[in-house]
mmCIF file of C-alpha atoms in Angstrom:
data_model
loop_
_atom_site.group_PDB
_atom_site.id
_atom_site.type_symbol
_atom_site.label_atom_id
_atom_site.label_comp_id
_atom_site.label_asym_id
_atom_site.label_seq_id
_atom_site.Cartn_x
_atom_site.Cartn_y
_atom_site.Cartn_z
ATOM 1 C CA UNK D 100 0.000 0.000 0.000
ATOM 2 C CA UNK D 101 1.397 3.386 -0.955
ATOM 3 C CA UNK D 102 0.803 6.334 1.372
ATOM 4 C CA UNK D 103 1.196 10.051 0.863
ATOM 5 C CA UNK D 104 3.165 11.492 3.772
ATOM 6 C CA UNK D 105 2.568 14.966 5.150
ATOM 7 C CA UNK D 106 3.971 17.330 2.455
ATOM 8 C CA UNK D 107 6.229 20.188 3.428
ATOM 9 C CA UNK D 108 4.796 22.237 0.621
ATOM 10 C CA UNK D 109 2.230 22.046 -2.172
ATOM 11 C CA UNK D 110 4.816 21.065 -4.785
ATOM 12 C CA UNK D 111 5.861 17.974 -2.827
ATOM 13 C CA UNK D 112 2.222 16.946 -2.416
ATOM 14 C CA UNK D 113 1.516 17.232 -6.129
ATOM 15 C CA UNK D 114 4.728 15.385 -7.045
ATOM 16 C CA UNK D 115 3.826 12.537 -4.691
ATOM 17 C CA UNK D 116 0.370 12.313 -6.253
ATOM 18 C CA UNK D 117 1.841 12.245 -9.756
ATOM 19 C CA UNK D 118 4.234 9.443 -8.797
ATOM 20 C CA UNK D 119 1.989 7.294 -6.607
ATOM 21 C CA UNK D 120 -1.288 7.750 -8.477
ATOM 22 C CA UNK D 121 -0.943 9.046 -12.030
ATOM 23 C CA UNK D 122 2.162 7.076 -13.018
ATOM 24 C CA UNK D 123 1.270 4.014 -10.940
ATOM 25 C CA UNK D 124 -2.191 3.805 -12.545
ATOM 26 C CA UNK D 125 -0.565 3.136 -15.920
ATOM 27 C CA UNK D 126 0.308 -0.372 -14.761
ATOM 28 C CA UNK D 127 -2.331 -1.030 -12.069
ATOM 29 C CA UNK D 128 -5.709 0.045 -10.788
ATOM 30 C CA UNK D 129 -5.072 2.698 -8.130
ATOM 31 C CA UNK D 130 -7.686 3.494 -5.499
ATOM 32 C CA UNK D 131 -7.263 6.891 -3.831
ATOM 33 C CA UNK D 132 -8.865 7.085 -0.392
ATOM 34 C CA UNK D 133 -9.510 10.654 0.790
ATOM 35 C CA UNK D 134 -9.867 10.427 4.577
ATOM 36 C CA UNK D 135 -9.179 12.174 7.885
ATOM 37 C CA UNK D 136 -8.366 11.127 11.446
ATOM 38 C CA UNK D 137 -11.622 12.563 12.834
ATOM 39 C CA UNK D 138 -13.842 10.745 10.278
ATOM 40 C CA UNK D 139 -15.721 7.769 11.794
ATOM 41 C CA UNK D 140 -16.779 6.098 8.512
ATOM 42 C CA UNK D 141 -13.171 6.442 7.286
ATOM 43 C CA UNK D 142 -12.059 4.192 10.142
ATOM 44 C CA UNK D 143 -14.536 1.576 8.952
ATOM 45 C CA UNK D 144 -13.710 1.811 5.254
ATOM 46 C CA UNK D 145 -9.922 2.123 5.557
ATOM 47 C CA UNK D 146 -9.142 -1.380 6.901
ATOM 48 C CA UNK D 147 -11.522 -2.972 4.386
ATOM 49 C CA UNK D 148 -9.853 -1.108 1.520
ATOM 50 C CA UNK D 149 -6.463 -2.277 2.739
ATOM 51 C CA UNK D 150 -7.659 -5.885 2.981
ATOM 52 C CA UNK D 151 -9.341 -6.013 -0.430
ATOM 53 C CA UNK D 152 -6.574 -4.226 -2.330
ATOM 54 C CA UNK D 153 -3.867 -6.336 -0.664
ATOM 55 C CA UNK D 154 -5.680 -9.476 -1.814
ATOM 56 C CA UNK D 155 -5.605 -8.221 -5.396
ATOM 57 C CA UNK D 156 -2.044 -6.859 -5.464
ATOM 58 C CA UNK D 157 -0.159 -6.099 -7.654
ATOM 59 C CA UNK D 158 -3.115 -5.443 -9.974
ATOM 60 C CA UNK D 159 -4.590 -3.022 -7.423
ATOM 61 C CA UNK D 160 -2.852 -0.403 -5.277
ATOM 62 C CA UNK D 161 -4.157 1.841 -2.535
ATOM 63 C CA UNK D 162 -3.107 5.436 -1.858
ATOM 64 C CA UNK D 163 -4.460 7.185 1.240
ATOM 65 C CA UNK D 164 -4.689 10.973 1.295
ATOM 66 C CA UNK D 165 -5.367 12.796 4.553
ATOM 67 C CA UNK D 166 -7.526 15.744 3.449
ATOM 68 C CA UNK D 167 -6.370 17.869 6.409
ATOM 69 C CA UNK D 168 -2.728 17.476 5.411
ATOM 70 C CA UNK D 169 -3.352 17.708 1.650
ATOM 71 C CA UNK D 170 -5.914 20.473 1.388
ATOM 72 C CA UNK D 171 -4.793 21.538 -2.089
ATOM 73 C CA UNK D 172 -5.373 18.050 -3.530
ATOM 74 C CA UNK D 173 -8.682 17.763 -1.705
ATOM 75 C CA UNK D 174 -9.791 21.065 -3.216
ATOM 76 C CA UNK D 175 -8.602 20.041 -6.672
ATOM 77 C CA UNK D 176 -10.800 16.935 -6.529
ATOM 78 C CA UNK D 177 -13.672 18.889 -4.967
ATOM 79 C CA UNK D 178 -13.859 16.628 -1.941
ATOM 80 C CA UNK D 179 -16.959 17.730 -0.028
ATOM 81 C CA UNK D 180 -17.496 14.694 2.198
ATOM 82 C CA UNK D 181 -15.349 11.804 3.323
ATOM 83 C CA UNK D 182 -14.558 9.060 2.858
ATOM 84 C CA UNK D 183 -14.387 9.578 -0.891
ATOM 85 C CA UNK D 184 -12.610 7.053 -3.104
ATOM 86 C CA UNK D 185 -11.471 7.663 -6.668
ATOM 87 C CA UNK D 186 -10.301 4.880 -8.974
ATOM 88 C CA UNK D 187 -7.522 5.696 -11.449
ATOM 89 C CA UNK D 188 -6.532 3.736 -14.549
ATOM 90 C CA UNK D 189 -4.141 4.776 -17.315
ATOM 91 C CA UNK D 190 -3.407 8.076 -15.636
ATOM 92 C CA UNK D 191 -7.011 9.253 -15.241
ATOM 93 C CA UNK D 192 -9.942 8.854 -12.809
ATOM 94 C CA UNK D 193 -12.458 6.314 -14.116
ATOM 95 C CA UNK D 194 -14.902 5.846 -11.232
ATOM 96 C CA UNK D 195 -15.447 6.522 -7.565
ATOM 97 C CA UNK D 196 -17.821 6.505 -4.610
ATOM 98 C CA UNK D 197 -18.538 8.297 -1.349
ATOM 99 C CA UNK D 198 -19.210 6.752 2.025
ATOM 100 C CA UNK D 199 -18.249 3.415 3.557
ATOM 101 C CA UNK D 200 -18.973 0.274 1.548
ATOM 102 C CA UNK D 201 -18.924 -3.301 2.775
ATOM 103 C CA UNK D 202 -16.269 -5.823 1.750
ATOM 104 C CA UNK D 203 -18.524 -7.497 -0.814
ATOM 105 C CA UNK D 204 -19.418 -4.174 -2.438
ATOM 106 C CA UNK D 205 -15.759 -3.109 -2.505
ATOM 107 C CA UNK D 206 -14.749 -6.371 -4.135
ATOM 108 C CA UNK D 207 -17.495 -6.042 -6.749
ATOM 109 C CA UNK D 208 -16.453 -2.428 -7.441
ATOM 110 C CA UNK D 209 -12.823 -3.438 -7.997
ATOM 111 C CA UNK D 210 -13.657 -6.562 -10.015
ATOM 112 C CA UNK D 211 -15.882 -4.544 -12.346
ATOM 113 C CA UNK D 212 -13.074 -2.104 -13.060
ATOM 114 C CA UNK D 213 -10.496 -4.852 -13.491
ATOM 115 C CA UNK D 214 -12.783 -6.660 -15.938
ATOM 116 C CA UNK D 215 -12.636 -3.648 -18.239
ATOM 117 C CA UNK D 216 -8.880 -3.242 -17.957
ATOM 118 C CA UNK D 217 -6.657 -4.468 -20.804
ATOM 119 C CA UNK D 218 -4.286 -7.270 -19.768
ATOM 120 C CA UNK D 219 -0.648 -6.486 -19.142
ATOM 121 C CA UNK D 220 1.965 -7.799 -21.570
ATOM 122 C CA UNK D 221 2.804 -10.653 -19.201
ATOM 123 C CA UNK D 222 -0.873 -11.543 -18.731
ATOM 124 C CA UNK D 223 -1.488 -11.437 -22.486
ATOM 125 C CA UNK D 224 1.484 -13.706 -23.117
ATOM 126 C CA UNK D 225 0.332 -16.151 -20.441
ATOM 127 C CA UNK D 226 -3.213 -16.211 -21.819
ATOM 128 C CA UNK D 227 -1.891 -16.830 -25.342
ATOM 129 C CA UNK D 228 0.108 -19.791 -24.027
ATOM 130 C CA UNK D 229 -2.934 -21.191 -22.212
ATOM 131 C CA UNK D 230 -5.091 -20.774 -25.321
ATOM 132 C CA UNK D 231 -2.522 -22.638 -27.424
ATOM 133 C CA UNK D 232 -2.427 -25.514 -24.926
ATOM 134 C CA UNK D 233 -6.231 -25.768 -24.811
ATOM 135 C CA UNK D 234 -6.396 -25.789 -28.609
ATOM 136 C CA UNK D 235 -3.748 -28.523 -28.699
ATOM 137 C CA UNK D 236 -5.758 -30.589 -26.208
ATOM 138 C CA UNK D 237 -8.970 -30.162 -28.203
ATOM 139 C CA UNK D 238 -7.163 -31.110 -31.417
ATOM 140 C CA UNK D 239 -5.712 -34.225 -29.780
ATOM 141 C CA UNK D 240 -9.182 -35.208 -28.574
ATOM 142 C CA UNK D 241 -10.663 -34.714 -32.042
ATOM 143 C CA UNK D 242 -7.925 -36.912 -33.518
ATOM 144 C CA UNK D 243 -8.578 -39.681 -31.010
ATOM 145 C CA UNK D 244 -5.429 -39.138 -28.960
ATOM 146 C CA UNK D 245 -7.402 -39.057 -25.731
ATOM 147 C CA UNK D 246 -4.469 -39.763 -23.431
ATOM 148 C CA UNK D 247 -2.641 -36.689 -24.730
ATOM 149 C CA UNK D 248 -5.756 -34.526 -24.553
ATOM 150 C CA UNK D 249 -6.540 -35.465 -20.961
ATOM 151 C CA UNK D 250 -2.922 -35.044 -19.940
ATOM 152 C CA UNK D 251 -2.801 -31.476 -21.274
ATOM 153 C CA UNK D 252 -6.133 -30.495 -19.732
ATOM 154 C CA UNK D 253 -5.175 -32.006 -16.370
ATOM 155 C CA UNK D 254 -1.863 -30.132 -16.336
ATOM 156 C CA UNK D 255 -3.553 -26.799 -17.096
ATOM 157 C CA UNK D 256 -6.267 -27.243 -14.478
ATOM 158 C CA UNK D 257 -3.747 -28.307 -11.850
ATOM 159 C CA UNK D 258 -2.192 -24.855 -12.208
ATOM 160 C CA UNK D 259 -5.460 -22.988 -12.841
ATOM 161 C CA UNK D 260 -8.185 -24.786 -10.850
ATOM 162 C CA UNK D 261 -10.527 -21.767 -10.967
ATOM 163 C CA UNK D 262 -10.582 -21.507 -14.760
ATOM 164 C CA UNK D 263 -14.116 -22.813 -15.254
ATOM 165 C CA UNK D 264 -13.978 -22.087 -18.990
ATOM 166 C CA UNK D 265 -11.142 -24.593 -19.336
ATOM 167 C CA UNK D 266 -12.824 -27.108 -17.036
ATOM 168 C CA UNK D 267 -15.898 -26.914 -19.285
ATOM 169 C CA UNK D 268 -13.755 -27.844 -22.298
ATOM 170 C CA UNK D 269 -12.227 -30.697 -20.320
ATOM 171 C CA UNK D 270 -15.679 -32.284 -19.972
ATOM 172 C CA UNK D 271 -16.245 -33.177 -23.665
ATOM 173 C CA UNK D 272 -12.678 -34.491 -23.859
ATOM 174 C CA UNK D 273 -13.446 -36.839 -20.966
ATOM 175 C CA UNK D 274 -16.674 -37.939 -22.658
ATOM 176 C CA UNK D 275 -14.825 -38.585 -25.905
ATOM 177 C CA UNK D 276 -12.316 -40.674 -23.948
ATOM 178 C CA UNK D 277 -15.144 -42.815 -22.609
ATOM 179 C CA UNK D 278 -14.993 -41.455 -19.065
ATOM 180 C CA UNK D 279 -18.522 -40.152 -18.364
ATOM 181 C CA UNK D 280 -18.151 -40.488 -14.585
ATOM 182 C CA UNK D 281 -15.029 -38.313 -14.597
ATOM 183 C CA UNK D 282 -16.800 -35.852 -16.887
ATOM 184 C CA UNK D 283 -19.640 -35.581 -14.382
ATOM 185 C CA UNK D 284 -17.171 -34.980 -11.537
ATOM 186 C CA UNK D 285 -15.389 -32.284 -13.544
ATOM 187 C CA UNK D 286 -18.729 -30.625 -14.194
ATOM 188 C CA UNK D 287 -19.740 -30.790 -10.526
ATOM 189 C CA UNK D 288 -16.632 -28.775 -9.652
ATOM 190 C CA UNK D 289 -17.985 -25.824 -11.645
ATOM 191 C CA UNK D 290 -20.245 -23.591 -9.485
ATOM 192 C CA UNK D 291 -23.921 -23.811 -10.397
ATOM 193 C CA UNK D 292 -24.168 -20.065 -10.949
ATOM 194 C CA UNK D 293 -21.626 -20.155 -13.802
ATOM 195 C CA UNK D 294 -23.718 -20.016 -16.968
ATOM 196 C CA UNK D 295 -21.415 -19.098 -19.857
ATOM 197 C CA UNK D 296 -21.701 -20.902 -23.183
ATOM 198 C CA UNK D 297 -18.819 -23.328 -22.619
ATOM 199 C CA UNK D 298 -20.286 -24.475 -19.310
ATOM 200 C CA UNK D 299 -23.782 -24.762 -20.796
ATOM 201 C CA UNK D 300 -22.395 -26.928 -23.592
ATOM 202 C CA UNK D 301 -20.607 -29.145 -21.093
ATOM 203 C CA UNK D 302 -23.758 -29.609 -19.009
ATOM 204 C CA UNK D 303 -25.795 -30.517 -22.075
ATOM 205 C CA UNK D 304 -23.129 -32.950 -23.265
ATOM 206 C CA UNK D 305 -23.099 -34.725 -19.895
ATOM 207 C CA UNK D 306 -26.899 -34.887 -19.903
ATOM 208 C CA UNK D 307 -26.891 -36.487 -23.349
ATOM 209 C CA UNK D 308 -24.215 -38.976 -22.335
ATOM 210 C CA UNK D 309 -26.216 -39.977 -19.258
ATOM 211 C CA UNK D 310 -29.239 -40.780 -21.428
ATOM 212 C CA UNK D 311 -27.311 -42.574 -24.146
ATOM 213 C CA UNK D 312 -28.049 -46.314 -24.399
ATOM 214 C CA UNK D 313 -25.374 -48.940 -24.991
ATOM 215 C CA UNK D 314 -24.310 -49.266 -28.607
ATOM 216 C CA UNK D 315 -26.932 -51.052 -30.691
ATOM 217 C CA UNK D 316 -27.175 -52.307 -34.242
ATOM 218 C CA UNK D 317 -28.881 -49.421 -36.037
ATOM 219 C CA UNK D 318 -29.999 -51.315 -39.137
ATOM 220 C CA UNK D 319 -32.737 -53.423 -37.468
ATOM 221 C CA UNK D 320 -33.961 -50.393 -35.531
ATOM 222 C CA UNK D 321 -34.157 -48.287 -38.694
ATOM 223 C CA UNK D 322 -36.102 -51.081 -40.382
ATOM 224 C CA UNK D 323 -38.616 -51.116 -37.517
ATOM 225 C CA UNK D 324 -39.097 -47.340 -37.779
ATOM 226 C CA UNK D 325 -39.587 -47.601 -41.526
ATOM 227 C CA UNK D 326 -42.271 -50.250 -40.964
ATOM 228 C CA UNK D 327 -44.022 -48.194 -38.258
ATOM 229 C CA UNK D 328 -43.389 -44.503 -39.058
ATOM 230 C CA UNK D 329 -46.057 -43.312 -36.597
ATOM 231 C CA UNK D 330 -44.435 -45.096 -33.653
ATOM 232 C CA UNK D 331 -42.820 -42.082 -32.015
ATOM 233 C CA UNK D 332 -41.366 -44.090 -29.140
ATOM 234 C CA UNK D 333 -39.530 -46.280 -31.608
ATOM 235 C CA UNK D 334 -38.256 -43.231 -33.533
ATOM 236 C CA UNK D 335 -37.154 -41.635 -30.265
ATOM 237 C CA UNK D 336 -35.219 -44.805 -29.469
ATOM 238 C CA UNK D 337 -33.596 -44.534 -32.894
ATOM 239 C CA UNK D 338 -32.637 -40.894 -32.199
ATOM 240 C CA UNK D 339 -30.932 -41.813 -28.926
ATOM 241 C CA UNK D 340 -29.161 -44.697 -30.649
ATOM 242 C CA UNK D 341 -27.831 -42.287 -33.268
ATOM 243 C CA UNK D 342 -26.616 -40.018 -30.491
ATOM 244 C CA UNK D 343 -24.802 -42.934 -28.860
ATOM 245 C CA UNK D 344 -23.158 -43.620 -32.214
ATOM 246 C CA UNK D 345 -22.096 -39.964 -32.511
ATOM 247 C CA UNK D 346 -24.393 -39.157 -35.429
ATOM 248 C CA UNK D 347 -26.072 -35.946 -34.379
ATOM 249 C CA UNK D 348 -27.454 -35.209 -37.857
ATOM 250 C CA UNK D 349 -29.453 -38.429 -37.931
ATOM 251 C CA UNK D 350 -30.532 -37.930 -34.339
ATOM 252 C CA UNK D 351 -31.774 -34.426 -35.109
ATOM 253 C CA UNK D 352 -33.682 -35.664 -38.161
ATOM 254 C CA UNK D 353 -35.467 -38.291 -36.094
ATOM 255 C CA UNK D 354 -36.356 -35.812 -33.353
ATOM 256 C CA UNK D 355 -37.570 -33.188 -35.820
ATOM 257 C CA UNK D 356 -39.764 -35.831 -37.480
ATOM 258 C CA UNK D 357 -41.415 -36.588 -34.138
ATOM 259 C CA UNK D 358 -41.970 -32.888 -33.392
ATOM 260 C CA UNK D 359 -43.423 -32.300 -36.854
ATOM 261 C CA UNK D 360 -45.865 -35.167 -36.398
ATOM 262 C CA UNK D 361 -46.791 -34.517 -32.752
ATOM 263 C CA UNK D 362 -44.925 -31.678 -31.102
ATOM 264 C CA UNK D 363 -46.144 -32.455 -27.568
ATOM 265 C CA UNK D 364 -45.587 -36.187 -27.748
ATOM 266 C CA UNK D 365 -44.560 -37.633 -24.386
ATOM 267 C CA UNK D 366 -44.733 -34.191 -22.737
ATOM 268 C CA UNK D 367 -42.406 -32.683 -25.317
ATOM 269 C CA UNK D 368 -39.652 -35.279 -24.894
ATOM 270 C CA UNK D 369 -38.425 -34.979 -28.481
ATOM 271 C CA UNK D 370 -38.176 -31.201 -28.306
ATOM 272 C CA UNK D 371 -36.393 -31.347 -24.934
ATOM 273 C CA UNK D 372 -33.890 -33.854 -26.292
ATOM 274 C CA UNK D 373 -33.318 -31.747 -29.396
ATOM 275 C CA UNK D 374 -32.734 -28.600 -27.325
ATOM 276 C CA UNK D 375 -30.214 -30.476 -25.191
ATOM 277 C CA UNK D 376 -28.447 -31.597 -28.347
ATOM 278 C CA UNK D 377 -28.383 -28.001 -29.594
ATOM 279 C CA UNK D 378 -27.051 -26.854 -26.227
ATOM 280 C CA UNK D 379 -24.240 -29.401 -26.375
ATOM 281 C CA UNK D 380 -23.170 -28.037 -29.748
ATOM 282 C CA UNK D 381 -23.496 -24.409 -28.604
ATOM 283 C CA UNK D 382 -26.151 -21.891 -29.535
ATOM 284 C CA UNK D 383 -23.791 -20.006 -31.847
ATOM 285 C CA UNK D 384 -22.580 -23.108 -33.660
ATOM 286 C CA UNK D 385 -23.627 -23.063 -37.371
ATOM 287 C CA UNK D 386 -25.101 -26.546 -37.015
ATOM 288 C CA UNK D 387 -27.217 -25.430 -34.073
ATOM 289 C CA UNK D 388 -28.375 -22.316 -35.889
ATOM 290 C CA UNK D 389 -29.568 -24.430 -38.798
ATOM 291 C CA UNK D 390 -31.390 -26.938 -36.595
ATOM 292 C CA UNK D 391 -33.011 -24.171 -34.567
ATOM 293 C CA UNK D 392 -34.274 -22.572 -37.788
ATOM 294 C CA UNK D 393 -35.874 -25.855 -38.817
ATOM 295 C CA UNK D 394 -37.409 -26.258 -35.352
ATOM 296 C CA UNK D 395 -38.899 -22.754 -35.493
ATOM 297 C CA UNK D 396 -40.285 -23.505 -38.923
ATOM 298 C CA UNK D 397 -42.080 -26.581 -37.546
ATOM 299 C CA UNK D 398 -43.353 -24.894 -34.397
ATOM 300 C CA UNK D 399 -44.642 -21.763 -36.080
ATOM 301 C CA UNK D 400 -45.893 -23.130 -39.369
#
């Protein structure tokens, strides 16, 4: 935590502010706490600011300015009540608040500002390395080298256990490797309130895997459906068999056929299954967009 000592003159005060706030904010988020010894709320806010900023160092720094000892700075920033906190980034104030906040509110305030901050060169380089490793793991999984894929994902998550976006991509790799139980455990480690697209895809993929039957011979089942095209239960069985075989196109066709014939069959089971399949692919995936368009056409025709 940086602190502005009592200045012997106005020039020293301004120079300290330039060094500890303006210049420092070019590489970190700097919170400037305007306070005074006689201020009761300042005594509540100060320790919380110190705790929260220390936990987020070196990305966040705290500078405390006693308004009684730095009256020129206080006047320059038009401080009318204390505590007042200004946040500086890239040499300029970007936000602030007055009064004492709780620890949760302070953390949310800082996290919101950090989320909008560009990464440092070191952070950008690290993220590029992580991205390359994740892409290598996904490529290995797609090529059937499951041992390599799982090894890479495990190594990344050992170092970055809170990266839920990476954990979500680990899930389909585990499913592809034939480890549905491990995939479920990996998914359980992701907090329920995380709802980004990668996590949603992982949850849908695990749900599909849980419902998938053992591998079956598709030819006899297709022949039965052809002989009884109105038997939706049989067609639904065929759709799940196609999913187990990894043929999502055929599965989608079977489910769409059921919906077109009787959209509410079995309390909407076909539509629910299709939406889970779409979710596993991702709502922005071109395949999903096409299937959703066909579903809308059926539902609103």
